[in-house]
Amino acid sequence: MITLALSKGRIFEETLPLLKAAGIQVLDDPEKTRKLILTTNQPEVRVVLVRATDVPTYVQYGGADLGITGKDTLIEHGMEWGGAATIGGLYEPLDLQIAKCRISVAVREGFDYAAAVRQGGRLTVATKYVAIAREFFATKGVHVDLIKLYGSMELAPLTGLADAIVDLVSTGNTLKANHLVEVEHIMDISSRLVVNQAALKLKQAPIRRIIDAFSGALAAQ
Ligand code: AMP
């Protein structure tokens, strides 16, 4: 059995064409079923639905053989910033170029971020992406107090909880609607395929077949 961990929503939807290229069709609609294990047209392949932030954990510890999640989530899980990487049995062979967005610093309209950075005082930054924010500001030489949040980060500068946020930005509409402006582009984000290294050895042929089909579909785009 090959188990693929996916999260509902954008990643699931954008993974379907890649699965199709591998001859895999998911037989349940995650928006309509309460099932967490979805069958496919291939009896030896199943999909498990987990939170995006849990995908690296499932794959690293063997709850799933493969998984798809954002680079942001992988970095927060401890993976390196650049290039293909491996940590503790988790291998990232492919950038799937899906669920693309960027991770940025944003502040309230009218907040003079450049002056705050120049003055060298401490900046309070609220984010779900603590590892990325810490690394970014450390490299920049800016002292920050990080506040961990789990959602609605846009509220933090509006309520005085923080001077700035580090968050994912796609169209920029959410920032605009909340009178926030993007002041730094930290990095581009896309979803990656991750594989359990032990599974890759034990189930080499079927897993390689899926990786090769995905990379073939990407090359044909
Ligand atoms: P937007 O208004 O299009 O800039 O989208 C921003 C909102 O969507 C923020 O709340 C982000 O956290 C979230 N978001 C944007 N892109 C992604 C993505 N690829 N994965 C998860 N959340 C995202």
Short mmCIF file of C-alpha atoms and ligand atoms in Angstrom, two decimals:
data_model
loop_
_atom_site.label_atom_id
_atom_site.label_comp_id
_atom_site.label_asym_id
_atom_site.label_seq_id
_atom_site.Cartn_x
_atom_site.Cartn_y
_atom_site.Cartn_z
CA MET A 1 0.00 0.00 0.00
CA ILE A 2 1.20 3.51 -0.88
CA THR A 3 -0.18 6.32 1.32
CA LEU A 4 -0.14 9.93 0.15
CA ALA A 5 -0.82 12.70 2.71
CA LEU A 6 -2.65 15.76 1.37
CA SER A 7 -4.50 18.69 2.90
CA LYS A 8 -7.95 19.75 1.77
CA GLY A 9 -8.48 22.81 -0.42
CA ARG A 10 -6.00 24.37 -2.79
CA ILE A 11 -3.28 21.73 -2.45
CA PHE A 12 -5.75 18.87 -2.94
CA GLU A 13 -7.32 20.52 -6.00
CA GLU A 14 -4.00 21.40 -7.61
CA THR A 15 -2.60 17.91 -6.96
CA LEU A 16 -5.42 16.16 -8.86
CA PRO A 17 -3.91 16.80 -12.35
CA LEU A 18 -0.55 15.45 -11.14
CA LEU A 19 -2.22 12.33 -9.76
CA LYS A 20 -4.03 11.93 -13.06
CA ALA A 21 -0.68 11.98 -14.85
CA ALA A 22 0.33 9.09 -12.59
CA GLY A 23 -2.90 7.25 -13.51
CA ILE A 24 -4.35 7.86 -10.04
CA GLN A 25 -7.91 9.06 -9.56
CA VAL A 26 -9.24 9.83 -6.08
CA LEU A 27 -12.68 8.25 -5.68
CA ASP A 28 -14.03 10.55 -2.93
CA ASP A 29 -14.53 14.30 -2.85
CA PRO A 30 -12.93 15.62 0.36
CA GLU A 31 -15.44 18.49 0.44
CA LYS A 32 -18.36 16.04 0.50
CA THR A 33 -17.15 13.14 2.61
CA ARG A 34 -16.23 12.94 6.28
CA LYS A 35 -13.79 10.15 5.51
CA LEU A 36 -10.14 10.89 6.22
CA ILE A 37 -8.81 7.95 4.20
CA LEU A 38 -9.77 8.26 0.55
CA THR A 39 -9.58 5.36 -1.87
CA THR A 40 -8.31 5.68 -5.43
CA ASN A 41 -8.83 3.75 -8.65
CA GLN A 42 -5.60 1.95 -7.76
CA PRO A 43 -6.24 -0.47 -4.87
CA GLU A 44 -2.63 -0.08 -3.74
CA VAL A 45 -2.77 3.72 -3.47
CA ARG A 46 -4.72 5.73 -0.88
CA VAL A 47 -4.87 9.37 0.15
CA VAL A 48 -5.01 10.51 3.78
CA LEU A 49 -6.35 13.97 4.59
CA VAL A 50 -4.34 15.82 7.23
CA ARG A 51 -3.68 19.45 8.12
CA ALA A 52 -0.99 21.00 5.91
CA THR A 53 1.22 21.54 8.97
CA ASP A 54 0.93 17.84 9.87
CA VAL A 55 2.00 16.56 6.43
CA PRO A 56 5.77 16.61 7.22
CA THR A 57 5.12 14.78 10.51
CA TYR A 58 3.04 12.05 8.85
CA VAL A 59 5.67 11.50 6.17
CA GLN A 60 8.71 11.75 8.44
CA TYR A 61 7.39 9.16 10.90
CA GLY A 62 5.93 6.82 8.29
CA GLY A 63 2.19 7.52 8.71
CA ALA A 64 2.34 8.29 5.00
CA ASP A 65 4.90 7.37 2.34
CA LEU A 66 4.53 10.61 0.41
CA GLY A 67 3.01 14.01 1.09
CA ILE A 68 2.50 17.41 -0.45
CA THR A 69 2.78 20.65 1.48
CA GLY A 70 4.08 24.21 1.19
CA LYS A 71 7.75 25.13 1.47
CA ASP A 72 6.72 27.44 4.35
CA THR A 73 5.44 24.44 6.31
CA LEU A 74 8.58 22.43 5.52
CA ILE A 75 10.89 25.21 6.71
CA GLU A 76 8.86 25.60 9.90
CA HIS A 77 9.23 21.82 10.33
CA GLY A 78 13.02 22.24 10.20
CA MET A 79 14.00 21.85 6.57
CA GLU A 80 16.63 24.01 4.89
CA TRP A 81 15.62 27.19 3.03
CA GLY A 82 17.23 26.45 -0.33
CA GLY A 83 17.26 23.51 -2.71
CA ALA A 84 16.34 19.85 -2.31
CA ALA A 85 16.80 18.82 1.28
CA THR A 86 16.59 15.97 3.70
CA ILE A 87 15.95 15.94 7.44
CA GLY A 88 15.45 12.92 9.64
CA GLY A 89 14.20 10.60 6.93
CA LEU A 90 12.16 13.20 5.08
CA TYR A 91 13.28 13.79 1.50
CA GLU A 92 12.06 16.59 -0.78
CA PRO A 93 12.57 15.49 -4.38
CA LEU A 94 10.27 17.85 -6.28
CA ASP A 95 9.02 21.42 -6.40
CA LEU A 96 5.49 20.88 -7.74
CA GLN A 97 5.01 24.59 -8.59
CA ILE A 98 1.49 24.54 -7.11
CA ALA A 99 -0.25 26.68 -4.45
CA LYS A 100 2.25 29.42 -5.29
CA CYS A 101 2.44 32.50 -3.11
CA ARG A 102 5.08 34.52 -1.28
CA ILE A 103 5.92 35.14 2.33
CA SER A 104 6.22 38.79 3.20
CA VAL A 105 6.50 41.35 5.95
CA ALA A 106 3.51 43.69 6.17
CA VAL A 107 2.74 46.70 8.35
CA ARG A 108 -0.17 49.07 8.95
CA GLU A 109 -0.57 51.83 6.34
CA GLY A 110 1.34 54.85 7.57
CA PHE A 111 3.78 52.87 9.73
CA ASP A 112 7.31 53.91 8.75
CA TYR A 113 8.93 50.47 8.59
CA ALA A 114 12.14 51.71 6.96
CA ALA A 115 12.63 54.27 9.75
CA ALA A 116 11.87 51.67 12.43
CA VAL A 117 14.50 49.36 10.93
CA ARG A 118 17.00 52.21 10.50
CA GLN A 119 16.58 53.36 14.09
CA GLY A 120 17.64 49.91 15.22
CA GLY A 121 15.01 49.56 17.96
CA ARG A 122 13.21 46.28 18.60
CA LEU A 123 10.38 45.48 16.25
CA THR A 124 7.45 43.37 17.44
CA VAL A 125 6.48 40.86 14.77
CA ALA A 126 3.45 38.56 14.92
CA THR A 127 3.49 35.42 12.80
CA LYS A 128 2.64 31.77 12.38
CA TYR A 129 6.01 31.39 10.62
CA VAL A 130 8.38 31.89 13.54
CA ALA A 131 11.38 30.03 12.06
CA ILE A 132 11.20 31.92 8.76
CA ALA A 133 10.72 35.28 10.49
CA ARG A 134 13.56 34.63 12.98
CA GLU A 135 16.00 33.66 10.20
CA PHE A 136 14.98 36.56 7.96
CA PHE A 137 15.35 39.29 10.59
CA ALA A 138 18.54 37.74 12.01
CA THR A 139 20.13 37.80 8.54
CA LYS A 140 19.02 41.42 8.17
CA GLY A 141 20.44 42.28 11.59
CA VAL A 142 17.10 43.56 12.89
CA HIS A 143 16.20 42.84 16.52
CA VAL A 144 12.69 41.43 16.78
CA ASP A 145 10.34 40.18 19.44
CA LEU A 146 8.34 37.41 17.81
CA ILE A 147 4.76 36.69 18.82
CA LYS A 148 3.41 33.32 17.67
CA LEU A 149 -0.11 33.40 16.26
CA TYR A 150 -2.14 30.62 14.63
CA GLY A 151 -4.36 32.73 12.35
CA SER A 152 -5.82 36.15 11.48
CA MET A 153 -2.37 37.68 11.62
CA GLU A 154 -3.66 40.77 9.83
CA LEU A 155 -5.31 41.84 13.10
CA ALA A 156 -2.05 42.13 15.00
CA PRO A 157 -0.83 45.50 13.62
CA LEU A 158 -4.39 46.88 13.65
CA THR A 159 -4.91 46.16 17.35
CA GLY A 160 -1.44 47.22 18.48
CA LEU A 161 -0.35 43.65 19.25
CA ALA A 162 2.58 43.97 16.84
CA ASP A 163 4.35 46.46 14.55
CA ALA A 164 4.54 43.99 11.68
CA ILE A 165 3.41 40.56 10.53
CA VAL A 166 5.07 37.84 8.48
CA ASP A 167 2.41 36.07 6.43
CA LEU A 168 1.64 34.37 3.13
CA VAL A 169 0.47 36.70 0.39
CA SER A 170 -1.10 35.63 -2.86
CA THR A 171 -3.09 38.39 -4.58
CA GLY A 172 -2.48 40.94 -1.81
CA ASN A 173 -6.24 41.50 -1.43
CA THR A 174 -6.36 40.42 2.23
CA LEU A 175 -3.64 42.91 3.16
CA LYS A 176 -5.35 45.68 1.19
CA ALA A 177 -8.75 44.98 2.78
CA ASN A 178 -7.15 45.38 6.20
CA HIS A 179 -5.16 48.55 5.37
CA LEU A 180 -1.84 46.77 5.51
CA VAL A 181 1.08 47.17 3.11
CA GLU A 182 3.75 44.71 2.07
CA VAL A 183 7.20 46.07 2.94
CA GLU A 184 9.48 43.06 2.41
CA HIS A 185 9.25 40.03 0.15
CA ILE A 186 10.97 37.27 2.13
CA MET A 187 10.69 34.37 -0.31
CA ASP A 188 8.54 32.72 -2.94
CA ILE A 189 6.59 29.69 -1.74
CA SER A 190 5.26 26.68 -3.63
CA SER A 191 4.19 23.20 -2.62
CA ARG A 192 6.70 20.36 -2.56
CA LEU A 193 6.53 16.61 -2.74
CA VAL A 194 8.09 14.97 0.31
CA VAL A 195 8.89 11.30 0.65
CA ASN A 196 9.71 9.02 3.58
CA GLN A 197 13.23 7.79 2.83
CA ALA A 198 12.73 4.34 4.34
CA ALA A 199 9.55 3.89 2.26
CA LEU A 200 11.47 4.99 -0.83
CA LYS A 201 13.87 2.08 -0.24
CA LEU A 202 11.23 -0.50 0.70
CA LYS A 203 8.65 0.44 -1.96
CA GLN A 204 11.05 1.83 -4.52
CA ALA A 205 9.25 0.90 -7.76
CA PRO A 206 5.73 2.25 -7.01
CA ILE A 207 7.05 5.41 -5.31
CA ARG A 208 9.53 6.12 -8.11
CA ARG A 209 6.71 5.65 -10.61
CA ILE A 210 4.68 8.38 -8.87
CA ILE A 211 7.67 10.77 -8.57
CA ASP A 212 8.53 10.22 -12.25
CA ALA A 213 4.92 10.76 -13.37
CA PHE A 214 4.74 13.99 -11.36
CA SER A 215 8.03 15.28 -12.76
CA GLY A 216 6.94 14.26 -16.30
CA ALA A 217 3.69 16.22 -15.87
CA LEU A 218 5.64 19.27 -14.61
CA ALA A 219 8.07 19.11 -17.53
CA ALA A 220 5.13 18.97 -19.99
CA GLN A 221 3.59 22.19 -18.58
P1 AMP B 1 -4.42 37.01 -0.76
O1 AMP B 1 -5.53 37.87 -0.22
O2 AMP B 1 -4.73 36.40 -2.09
O3 AMP B 1 -3.08 37.73 -0.76
O4 AMP B 1 -4.27 35.76 0.22
C1 AMP B 1 -3.78 35.97 1.51
C2 AMP B 1 -4.43 35.04 2.50
O5 AMP B 1 -4.48 33.71 2.01
C3 AMP B 1 -3.63 35.01 3.78
O6 AMP B 1 -4.50 34.81 4.87
C4 AMP B 1 -2.71 33.83 3.59
O7 AMP B 1 -2.36 33.26 4.82
C5 AMP B 1 -3.54 32.90 2.71
N1 AMP B 1 -2.74 32.24 1.65
C6 AMP B 1 -2.32 32.78 0.49
N2 AMP B 1 -1.66 31.89 -0.26
C7 AMP B 1 -1.66 30.74 0.43
C8 AMP B 1 -1.14 29.43 0.20
N3 AMP B 1 -0.46 29.11 -0.90
N4 AMP B 1 -1.33 28.49 1.15
C9 AMP B 1 -2.01 28.79 2.27
N5 AMP B 1 -2.52 29.99 2.57
C10 AMP B 1 -2.36 30.96 1.66
#
